[in-house]
Coordinates of C-alpha atoms in Angstrom, one line a residue:
Chain Z
M1 CA 289.9 195.6 179.7
S2 CA 291.7 197.0 182.6
G3 CA 294.3 195.1 184.6
R4 CA 292.1 194.5 187.6
N5 CA 289.1 193.2 185.6
F6 CA 291.4 190.9 183.7
W7 CA 292.7 189.3 186.9
I8 CA 289.2 188.9 188.3
G9 CA 288.2 187.2 185.1
A10 CA 291.3 185.0 185.2
V11 CA 290.6 183.8 188.7
A12 CA 287.0 183.1 187.9
V13 CA 288.0 181.0 184.9
L14 CA 290.5 179.2 187.0
V15 CA 288.0 178.4 189.7
L16 CA 285.6 177.2 187.1
G17 CA 288.3 175.2 185.3
V18 CA 289.4 173.3 188.4
G19 CA 286.0 173.2 190.1
L20 CA 284.0 171.7 187.2
P21 CA 286.1 168.5 187.0
L22 CA 285.8 168.1 190.8
A23 CA 282.0 168.1 190.6
P24 CA 280.9 164.5 190.0
V25 CA 277.8 165.3 188.0
I26 CA 278.9 166.4 184.6
N27 CA 279.3 164.0 181.7
E28 CA 282.8 162.6 181.2
Y29 CA 282.7 163.5 177.5
F30 CA 282.5 167.2 178.3
F31 CA 286.0 167.1 179.8
Y32 CA 287.3 164.9 177.0
A33 CA 286.1 167.4 174.3
G34 CA 286.8 170.4 176.5
Y35 CA 290.4 169.4 176.9
M36 CA 290.9 169.7 173.2
V37 CA 289.3 173.1 173.1
L38 CA 291.5 174.3 175.8
T39 CA 294.6 172.9 174.0
F40 CA 293.6 175.0 171.0
V41 CA 293.3 178.0 173.3
V42 CA 296.9 177.6 174.4
L43 CA 298.1 176.9 170.9
A44 CA 296.3 179.8 169.3
T45 CA 297.5 182.2 172.0
A46 CA 301.0 181.0 171.6
W47 CA 300.8 181.3 167.8
N48 CA 299.5 184.8 168.2
I49 CA 302.5 186.1 170.1
L50 CA 304.6 185.6 167.1
G51 CA 302.1 185.7 164.3
G52 CA 299.7 188.3 165.5
Y53 CA 301.9 190.8 167.3
A54 CA 305.1 190.4 165.3
G55 CA 303.6 189.4 161.9
Y56 CA 305.7 186.3 161.5
V57 CA 303.6 183.4 160.1
N58 CA 304.5 180.2 161.9
F59 CA 303.4 177.1 160.1
G60 CA 305.2 175.0 162.7
P61 CA 302.9 174.6 165.7
P62 CA 303.0 170.8 165.3
A63 CA 306.7 170.8 165.6
F64 CA 306.7 172.5 169.0
F65 CA 303.6 170.7 170.1
G66 CA 305.0 167.4 169.1
V67 CA 308.4 168.0 170.6
G68 CA 306.7 168.9 173.9
A69 CA 304.7 165.7 173.7
Y70 CA 307.8 163.6 173.0
A71 CA 309.8 165.3 175.7
A72 CA 307.0 164.3 178.1
V73 CA 307.0 160.7 176.9
L74 CA 310.8 160.5 177.2
L75 CA 310.6 161.8 180.8
F76 CA 307.8 159.4 181.6
K77 CA 309.5 156.4 180.2
W78 CA 312.9 157.3 181.6
V79 CA 312.1 158.2 185.2
Q80 CA 308.4 157.9 185.5
A81 CA 308.3 161.7 185.9
P82 CA 305.0 163.2 187.2
L83 CA 302.8 165.3 184.9
A84 CA 304.0 168.6 186.2
A85 CA 307.6 167.7 185.4
Q86 CA 306.6 166.4 182.0
I87 CA 304.9 169.7 181.2
A88 CA 307.9 171.7 182.4
G89 CA 310.2 169.5 180.4
G90 CA 308.1 169.8 177.3
A91 CA 308.0 173.5 177.6
A92 CA 311.7 173.8 178.1
I93 CA 312.6 171.6 175.1
A94 CA 310.1 173.3 172.8
G95 CA 311.3 176.7 174.0
L96 CA 314.8 175.7 173.2
L97 CA 313.6 174.6 169.8
G98 CA 311.9 177.9 169.3
F99 CA 315.1 179.7 170.2
G100 CA 317.0 177.6 167.7
V101 CA 314.5 178.1 165.0
G102 CA 314.5 181.8 165.7
L103 CA 318.3 181.9 165.6
L104 CA 318.4 180.1 162.3
T105 CA 315.7 182.0 160.6
L106 CA 316.4 185.5 161.9
R107 CA 317.1 186.9 158.4
L108 CA 314.0 185.4 156.9
R109 CA 310.7 187.1 156.5
G110 CA 307.3 186.4 155.3
I111 CA 306.9 183.3 153.3
F112 CA 310.5 182.2 153.8
F113 CA 310.0 182.1 157.5
A114 CA 306.7 180.2 157.1
I115 CA 308.2 177.6 154.8
A116 CA 311.2 177.2 157.1
T117 CA 308.8 176.4 160.0
V118 CA 307.1 173.7 157.8
A119 CA 310.5 172.2 157.2
V120 CA 311.0 172.0 161.0
V121 CA 307.8 170.1 161.4
F122 CA 308.8 167.4 158.9
I123 CA 312.4 167.1 160.2
M124 CA 311.1 166.6 163.7
E125 CA 308.7 164.0 162.5
T126 CA 311.3 162.1 160.6
L127 CA 313.6 162.2 163.6
M128 CA 310.9 160.7 165.9
I129 CA 309.9 158.1 163.2
N130 CA 313.5 156.9 163.3
W131 CA 313.9 157.0 167.1
R132 CA 313.1 153.5 168.4
Y133 CA 313.2 154.4 172.1
V134 CA 310.1 156.5 171.9
G135 CA 308.2 154.0 169.7
G136 CA 309.4 154.9 166.1
A137 CA 306.8 155.0 163.4
T138 CA 304.4 152.5 165.1
G139 CA 304.0 154.6 168.3
L140 CA 304.0 153.8 171.9
Q141 CA 301.4 152.8 174.4
L142 CA 301.5 154.6 177.7
L143 CA 300.0 153.5 181.0
R144 CA 298.3 156.3 183.0
P145 CA 299.3 156.5 186.6
P146 CA 296.4 156.5 189.1
V147 CA 295.0 159.9 190.1
E148 CA 294.0 161.4 193.5
L149 CA 291.4 164.0 194.1
F150 CA 289.8 163.8 190.7
D151 CA 287.3 161.2 189.6
S152 CA 289.3 160.4 186.4
Y153 CA 292.5 161.2 184.7
T154 CA 290.7 163.1 181.9
R155 CA 289.1 165.4 184.5
M156 CA 292.5 166.1 186.0
L157 CA 294.0 166.9 182.6
F158 CA 291.1 169.2 181.9
A159 CA 291.9 171.1 185.1
V160 CA 295.6 171.2 184.2
M161 CA 294.8 172.5 180.8
A162 CA 292.5 175.2 182.2
L163 CA 295.4 176.3 184.4
M164 CA 297.8 176.4 181.5
S165 CA 295.3 178.4 179.3
V166 CA 295.0 181.0 182.0
A167 CA 298.8 181.1 182.3
A168 CA 299.3 181.3 178.5
V169 CA 296.7 184.1 178.1
S170 CA 298.2 186.0 181.1
I171 CA 301.6 185.9 179.4
A172 CA 300.2 186.9 176.1
R173 CA 298.3 189.8 177.6
Y174 CA 301.4 190.9 179.5
I175 CA 303.4 190.9 176.3
Q176 CA 300.7 192.8 174.5
V177 CA 300.5 195.6 177.0
S178 CA 304.2 195.9 177.9
W179 CA 307.0 197.4 175.9
I180 CA 307.7 194.0 174.4
G181 CA 304.3 194.1 172.6
R182 CA 304.9 197.6 171.4
G183 CA 308.3 196.6 170.1
L184 CA 306.8 193.5 168.3
R185 CA 304.1 195.6 166.7
A186 CA 306.6 198.1 165.6
L187 CA 308.7 195.5 163.9
R188 CA 305.6 194.0 162.3
D189 CA 304.9 197.3 160.6
S190 CA 308.4 198.0 159.5
E191 CA 311.4 196.2 160.7
E192 CA 313.9 198.8 159.4
A193 CA 312.0 201.6 161.0
A194 CA 311.8 199.8 164.3
E195 CA 315.5 198.9 164.2
S196 CA 316.6 202.4 163.4
S197 CA 314.5 203.9 166.1
G198 CA 316.2 201.8 168.7
V199 CA 313.9 198.8 169.1
P200 CA 316.1 195.7 169.7
T201 CA 314.3 193.7 166.9
L202 CA 316.7 190.8 167.0
K203 CA 316.2 190.1 170.7
L204 CA 312.5 190.7 170.6
K205 CA 312.1 188.2 167.7
L206 CA 314.1 185.6 169.6
F207 CA 312.1 186.2 172.7
A208 CA 308.8 185.8 170.9
C209 CA 310.0 182.6 169.2
T210 CA 311.1 181.1 172.4
V211 CA 308.0 182.0 174.5
S212 CA 305.7 180.9 171.7
G213 CA 307.5 177.7 171.2
A214 CA 307.6 176.9 174.9
L215 CA 303.9 177.5 175.3
M216 CA 303.1 175.2 172.4
G217 CA 305.4 172.6 173.9
A218 CA 303.6 172.9 177.2
A219 CA 300.3 172.4 175.4
G220 CA 301.6 169.3 173.8
A221 CA 303.2 167.7 176.9
P222 CA 300.0 166.3 178.4
M223 CA 298.8 165.0 175.0
P224 CA 300.4 161.5 175.2
M225 CA 298.7 161.0 178.6
Y226 CA 295.4 162.2 177.3
L227 CA 295.5 159.7 174.5
S228 CA 297.6 157.1 176.4
F229 CA 299.3 156.7 173.2
I230 CA 301.8 158.6 171.0
E231 CA 302.7 158.2 167.3
P232 CA 304.5 160.6 165.0
A233 CA 302.1 161.0 162.1
S234 CA 299.2 162.3 164.1
T235 CA 301.4 164.2 166.6
F236 CA 303.2 166.2 163.9
N237 CA 300.0 166.7 161.9
L238 CA 299.7 170.0 160.0
S239 CA 296.1 170.2 161.1
Y240 CA 297.4 171.6 164.4
T241 CA 298.8 174.4 162.3
I242 CA 295.5 175.2 160.7
G243 CA 293.8 174.9 164.1
A244 CA 296.2 177.4 165.8
L245 CA 296.5 179.8 162.9
G246 CA 292.7 179.6 162.1
S247 CA 291.7 180.3 165.7
A248 CA 294.0 183.3 165.9
I249 CA 292.9 184.8 162.5
I250 CA 289.2 184.0 163.0
G251 CA 289.2 185.4 166.5
G252 CA 291.3 188.4 165.6
M253 CA 295.1 188.8 165.8
S254 CA 295.6 192.2 167.3
H255 CA 294.2 191.5 170.8
W256 CA 294.8 188.7 173.3
L257 CA 291.1 188.0 173.4
G258 CA 291.0 187.1 169.7
P259 CA 292.7 183.7 169.9
I260 CA 290.5 182.7 172.9
V261 CA 287.3 183.5 171.1
G262 CA 288.5 181.9 167.9
A263 CA 289.8 178.7 169.6
I264 CA 286.6 178.2 171.7
L265 CA 284.5 178.7 168.6
L266 CA 286.6 176.6 166.3
G267 CA 287.4 174.0 168.9
T268 CA 283.8 173.4 169.8
L269 CA 282.7 173.4 166.2
Q270 CA 285.4 170.9 165.4
Q271 CA 284.3 168.6 168.2
V272 CA 280.7 168.8 167.1
V273 CA 281.5 168.2 163.4
T274 CA 283.9 165.4 164.2
V275 CA 281.3 163.6 166.2
T276 CA 278.3 164.3 164.0
I277 CA 279.9 164.1 160.5
S278 CA 283.5 163.1 160.1
S279 CA 287.0 164.1 161.1
E280 CA 287.8 165.0 157.4
M281 CA 284.9 167.4 157.4
N282 CA 286.2 169.2 160.4
V283 CA 289.4 170.2 158.7
L284 CA 287.4 171.3 155.7
V285 CA 285.1 173.5 157.9
V286 CA 288.2 175.1 159.5
G287 CA 289.8 175.7 156.1
V288 CA 286.7 177.3 154.6
L289 CA 286.1 179.4 157.7
L290 CA 289.7 180.5 157.6
V291 CA 289.6 181.6 153.9
L292 CA 286.2 183.3 154.5
F293 CA 287.5 185.3 157.4
V294 CA 290.7 186.2 155.8
V295 CA 288.8 187.5 152.8
A296 CA 285.7 189.1 154.4
A297 CA 286.7 190.0 157.9
P298 CA 290.5 190.4 158.2
E299 CA 290.2 191.8 161.7
G300 CA 288.5 188.7 163.0
I301 CA 285.6 188.5 165.4
V302 CA 287.1 190.8 167.9
G303 CA 287.6 193.4 165.1
L304 CA 284.0 193.0 164.0
F305 CA 282.8 193.7 167.6
K306 CA 285.1 196.7 167.9
R307 CA 283.6 198.1 164.7
I308 CA 280.0 197.6 165.8
F309 CA 280.7 199.2 169.2
K310 CA 282.3 202.2 167.6
K311 CA 279.1 203.0 165.6
Chain C
M1 CA 316.0 161.6 136.4
L2 CA 314.2 162.0 139.7
G3 CA 315.9 165.4 139.7
C4 CA 314.4 166.4 136.4
F5 CA 311.0 165.3 137.7
Y6 CA 311.4 167.5 140.8
A7 CA 312.4 170.4 138.5
A8 CA 309.2 169.9 136.5
V9 CA 307.0 169.9 139.5
S10 CA 308.6 173.0 140.8
I11 CA 308.7 175.1 137.7
G12 CA 305.1 176.3 138.1
L13 CA 306.0 177.5 141.6
S14 CA 309.2 179.1 140.2
V15 CA 306.9 181.3 138.0
S16 CA 304.2 182.1 140.5
F17 CA 306.3 182.5 143.6
G18 CA 309.7 183.2 142.2
L19 CA 308.7 185.8 139.6
L20 CA 305.4 187.1 140.9
D21 CA 306.1 187.0 144.7
V22 CA 302.8 185.3 145.4
P23 CA 303.1 183.2 148.5
H24 CA 301.6 180.2 146.7
V25 CA 301.7 177.5 149.4
A26 CA 298.8 175.8 147.6
H27 CA 300.9 175.0 144.6
P28 CA 301.5 171.3 145.5
A29 CA 297.8 170.9 146.4
I30 CA 296.8 172.2 142.9
M31 CA 299.3 169.8 141.4
V32 CA 297.7 166.9 143.3
L33 CA 294.4 168.1 142.1
G34 CA 295.9 167.8 138.6
S35 CA 296.9 164.2 139.4
Y36 CA 293.4 163.3 140.4
C37 CA 291.9 164.9 137.3
T38 CA 294.3 162.9 135.2
W39 CA 293.3 159.8 137.1
M40 CA 289.7 160.5 136.4
L41 CA 290.4 160.8 132.6
S42 CA 292.7 157.9 132.5
V43 CA 290.1 155.4 134.0
R44 CA 288.0 156.4 130.9
G45 CA 290.9 155.2 128.8
W46 CA 292.9 158.4 128.2
D47 CA 296.6 158.4 128.1
P48 CA 297.9 160.2 131.3
I49 CA 300.1 162.6 129.4
V50 CA 297.4 163.5 126.9
A51 CA 295.0 164.0 129.8
G52 CA 297.6 166.3 131.4
V53 CA 297.9 168.4 128.3
V54 CA 294.1 168.6 127.8
L55 CA 293.8 169.7 131.4
M56 CA 296.2 172.6 130.9
P57 CA 293.7 175.1 129.5
L58 CA 291.3 174.3 132.3
F59 CA 293.9 174.9 134.9
F60 CA 295.0 178.0 133.1
V61 CA 291.5 179.4 133.7
L62 CA 291.6 178.3 137.3
G63 CA 294.9 180.0 137.8
V64 CA 293.7 183.2 136.3
L65 CA 290.7 183.1 138.6
I66 CA 292.8 182.4 141.7
Y67 CA 295.1 185.3 140.9
R68 CA 292.3 187.7 140.1
F69 CA 290.7 186.8 143.5
Y70 CA 294.0 187.1 145.3
Y71 CA 294.7 190.5 143.7
E72 CA 291.3 191.9 144.4
V73 CA 291.3 190.8 148.0
F74 CA 294.9 191.2 149.1
E75 CA 297.3 192.9 146.7
K76 CA 295.0 195.8 146.1
R77 CA 294.5 196.5 149.8
G78 CA 298.3 196.6 150.1
S79 CA 299.2 196.6 153.7
D80 CA 299.6 193.4 155.7
A81 CA 298.9 191.2 152.7
G82 CA 301.7 188.9 153.9
V83 CA 300.1 187.2 156.9
R84 CA 296.7 187.0 155.4
G85 CA 297.8 186.0 151.9
L86 CA 299.8 183.1 153.4
A87 CA 296.8 182.1 155.5
F88 CA 294.6 182.3 152.5
F89 CA 296.7 180.0 150.4
F90 CA 297.3 177.6 153.3
G91 CA 293.5 177.4 153.8
L92 CA 293.1 176.8 150.1
A93 CA 295.6 174.0 150.2
F94 CA 293.7 172.3 153.0
I95 CA 290.4 172.8 151.3
I96 CA 291.7 171.1 148.1
E97 CA 293.3 168.3 150.1
V98 CA 290.2 167.5 152.2
G99 CA 287.9 168.0 149.2
L100 CA 290.0 165.3 147.4
I101 CA 289.7 163.0 150.5
L102 CA 286.0 163.5 150.6
V103 CA 285.5 162.7 146.9
F104 CA 288.1 160.0 146.4
G105 CA 288.9 158.7 149.8
V106 CA 292.4 158.3 151.3
D107 CA 293.4 155.4 149.2
Q108 CA 296.4 155.7 146.8
R109 CA 295.5 156.0 143.1
S110 CA 297.6 155.2 140.1
V111 CA 297.2 155.2 136.4
E112 CA 297.6 152.6 133.7
A113 CA 299.4 153.1 130.4
A114 CA 301.3 150.9 128.0
Y115 CA 304.7 152.3 129.0
I116 CA 304.2 152.3 132.8
G117 CA 305.0 148.8 133.9
K118 CA 308.0 148.3 131.5
S119 CA 311.6 149.0 132.1
F120 CA 314.8 148.6 130.1
S121 CA 318.4 148.1 131.1
V122 CA 321.5 150.0 130.2
G123 CA 324.5 147.9 131.4
D124 CA 323.9 147.3 135.1
F125 CA 321.1 149.8 135.5
R126 CA 317.5 149.0 135.2
I127 CA 315.6 152.1 134.2
P128 CA 311.8 152.0 134.6
M129 CA 310.1 153.4 131.5
R130 CA 307.8 155.6 133.5
M131 CA 310.7 157.6 134.7
V132 CA 312.0 158.1 131.2
V133 CA 308.6 159.4 130.1
A134 CA 308.4 161.8 133.1
F135 CA 312.0 162.8 132.4
G136 CA 311.3 163.6 128.8
V137 CA 308.2 165.7 129.5
A138 CA 310.0 167.5 132.4
L139 CA 312.9 168.4 130.2
L140 CA 310.6 169.6 127.4
L141 CA 308.5 171.6 129.9
T142 CA 311.5 173.3 131.4
F143 CA 313.1 174.3 128.2
S144 CA 309.9 175.5 126.5
L145 CA 309.0 177.6 129.5
S146 CA 312.5 179.2 129.7
I147 CA 312.5 179.9 125.9
Y148 CA 309.0 181.3 126.3
L149 CA 310.1 183.6 129.1
S150 CA 313.2 184.9 127.4
K151 CA 312.1 185.1 123.7
T152 CA 308.5 186.0 123.4
F153 CA 307.0 189.4 124.1
T154 CA 304.7 188.2 126.9
G155 CA 307.4 186.2 128.4
R156 CA 309.7 189.2 128.6
A157 CA 306.8 191.2 130.0
I158 CA 306.4 188.7 132.8
K159 CA 310.1 189.0 133.7
A160 CA 309.7 192.8 133.6
V161 CA 306.9 192.6 136.1
A162 CA 309.1 190.7 138.4
Q163 CA 311.8 193.3 138.2
D164 CA 310.1 196.5 138.4
E165 CA 306.3 196.8 138.5
P166 CA 305.9 200.6 138.7
A167 CA 308.2 201.0 135.8
L168 CA 306.0 198.7 133.7
R169 CA 303.0 200.7 134.7
L170 CA 304.7 203.9 133.5
M171 CA 305.4 202.3 130.2
G172 CA 301.7 201.9 129.7
A173 CA 301.4 198.2 130.3
N174 CA 299.0 196.6 132.7
P175 CA 301.0 194.7 135.3
V176 CA 297.9 193.0 136.7
R177 CA 297.0 191.5 133.4
I178 CA 300.4 190.2 132.8
K179 CA 300.7 188.7 136.3
Q180 CA 297.3 187.1 135.8
W181 CA 298.5 185.6 132.5
A182 CA 301.7 184.3 134.2
F183 CA 299.8 182.8 137.1
G184 CA 297.6 181.1 134.7
I185 CA 300.6 179.6 132.9
A186 CA 302.1 178.5 136.2
T187 CA 298.8 176.7 137.2
A188 CA 298.5 175.1 133.7
V189 CA 302.0 173.8 134.0
S190 CA 301.2 172.3 137.4
A191 CA 298.4 170.3 135.8
L192 CA 300.9 168.6 133.5
A193 CA 303.2 168.2 136.5
G194 CA 300.3 166.5 138.3
A195 CA 299.9 164.1 135.4
M196 CA 303.6 163.2 135.7
L197 CA 303.4 162.9 139.4
I198 CA 300.7 160.2 139.1
I199 CA 302.8 158.5 136.3
V200 CA 305.9 158.3 138.5
S201 CA 304.2 157.1 141.7
P202 CA 300.8 156.4 143.2
V203 CA 299.1 159.5 144.6
E204 CA 297.2 160.2 147.7
P205 CA 295.5 163.4 148.8
A206 CA 297.9 164.2 151.6
I207 CA 301.0 163.9 149.4
D208 CA 300.9 167.6 148.8
R209 CA 302.5 168.2 152.2
L210 CA 305.7 166.4 151.2
Y211 CA 305.8 168.4 148.0
I212 CA 305.6 171.7 149.8
G213 CA 309.1 170.9 150.9
R214 CA 310.4 169.5 147.6
T215 CA 309.0 172.3 145.4
F216 CA 310.0 175.2 147.7
C217 CA 313.4 173.6 148.3
V218 CA 314.0 173.5 144.5
V219 CA 312.7 177.0 143.9
V220 CA 314.7 178.6 146.7
L221 CA 317.8 176.6 146.0
A222 CA 317.6 177.7 142.3
G223 CA 317.3 181.3 143.2
L224 CA 313.9 182.9 142.7
G225 CA 312.6 182.7 139.2
S226 CA 315.6 181.2 137.5
M227 CA 314.5 178.5 135.0
T228 CA 317.8 176.8 134.3
G229 CA 318.5 177.1 138.1
T230 CA 315.4 175.2 138.7
L231 CA 316.6 172.3 136.6
A232 CA 320.0 172.3 138.4
A233 CA 318.4 172.5 141.8
G234 CA 316.0 169.7 141.0
L235 CA 318.9 167.6 140.0
I236 CA 320.7 168.4 143.3
L237 CA 317.7 167.5 145.3
G238 CA 317.1 164.3 143.3
V239 CA 320.7 163.1 143.8
A240 CA 320.7 164.0 147.5
E241 CA 317.5 162.2 148.1
S242 CA 318.7 159.1 146.3
I243 CA 321.9 159.0 148.3
V244 CA 320.0 159.3 151.6
L245 CA 317.6 156.6 150.4
M246 CA 320.4 154.2 149.8
Q247 CA 322.6 155.0 152.8
L248 CA 320.0 155.4 155.5
G249 CA 316.8 153.9 154.3
A250 CA 313.4 155.2 153.1
S251 CA 312.2 156.5 156.4
W252 CA 314.8 159.3 156.3
A253 CA 314.0 160.4 152.7
P254 CA 311.2 162.9 153.4
A255 CA 313.5 165.0 155.6
V256 CA 316.1 165.5 152.9
A257 CA 314.2 168.2 151.0
F258 CA 313.3 170.0 154.2
S259 CA 316.7 169.9 155.6
L260 CA 318.2 171.1 152.4
L261 CA 315.7 173.9 152.4
L262 CA 316.5 174.9 155.9
I263 CA 320.3 174.9 155.1
V264 CA 319.8 177.0 152.0
L265 CA 317.5 179.4 153.8
G266 CA 320.0 179.7 156.7
I267 CA 323.1 180.1 154.6
R268 CA 322.3 181.6 151.3
P269 CA 318.6 182.7 151.0
Q270 CA 319.2 184.1 147.5
G271 CA 319.9 180.6 146.2
L272 CA 322.6 179.3 144.0
F273 CA 321.6 181.1 140.9
G274 CA 319.9 184.1 142.5
R275 CA 319.2 187.4 140.8

């Protein structure tokens, strides 16, 4: 897709994302479910910057997501900060965490990096469980402030999340087509070769970790307001990992479109299964789909389409 | 004693990940599966340890199948097996976990046996009998496995695969078959580890997430594939966890394994007793 078409598409999505919640007709539940789908779009896109382009498997999306959410809660409780400030704060803190994780795990590759990110999730969860100010293990109730312009808070959150999705995808796309993406791909294929031909692998990895972390944090920041509640066990749940990683892999990791396709498909499926069957079943569905795609269609849906169009 | 138990639950991973380089994130999930199978047999009046031993051949076959599948799909294709292999095992872990939730529910399960409720005291310490049993089995398991790996022909072959696969191929041996065998053993061992897990404490399906940290912490701390190192690392983790438990309280305990893991990975990735 050329640059111009992309921006036309982005603006169209944006108009739709903000316009729909303003229209009073559509069922409220649509926005409630749609918000989660959009959250997964952001998470999967963020995951793909590090996982898809650079080949570093990050099992830690819940850590960044959760830190973003808790940063938002902290700002809200402390100074009654507005949503935009909460999101900025969440993104900043999670980006910082991403930078830190990147710094600590620079020498690690493959499974060691993956396991280290799992460790970060559990350490963050334990910290929040033991921090009384933000609710500890029992959690914290939050009162939503009143909204203007939109009919309900959920509708506004949907619009905000649509905005963030477009922003996240634009960033991912920029990274993919710029020299940064080329560098990341080079270090995915061979870190030694990339380094010796002058690619600043260290800086690129740190950059990818930070951006990916910040986007996940931004995705997490409105979550407490969405639920009007926060609690460590569900915020730092590893099912966010399987959602983000599953979306990116099922959609296709090599292209920015992949995570979007995957997240919309998986997110919608998850919402449907959760409502019609049970929430355990939805994790099972994602797990089975993930294994199926990894085994049978490693290039994901986008890869499948590419193959069909080439013929 | 907790340390020996941690060593025992990690030793299967030490073989499959440490020696074979398989990114086996599903190891704790398979162990929990072992716990539930043990539970199913024990409600029919079996002793948990006997049940664990009986399950071993079954899990051996399961392990062989998993490895065979993994090999056909990922290792044979070669390139980029890293990301997808990891995703595969991660997905597998989730499927096992949710499968267990769907079949057994989220409640905790525990087993009954003559020696479980009892405890005896040595001086000021009260030692629960269940820990002693788990300790004994763990010690036995670790030593028999390390003797197996260093003394028998197949055991040495497994170590050889870990060191230099192409060389082994040149010598006329089939590395895939040996790895398959080793992965089978690793899975069989995790069945027994699962039995011990449910003896030591009640088990719930999502407990495998905690054990990802504990087992990988022990294996990495030990240095990949070192059996005696595994025992030592298990002890270190056990002691560290007990100290935190007493000083700071139970809510901090889960972070111990993960923090230790991060520290080891950050400072000395080859572990204490690395090759």
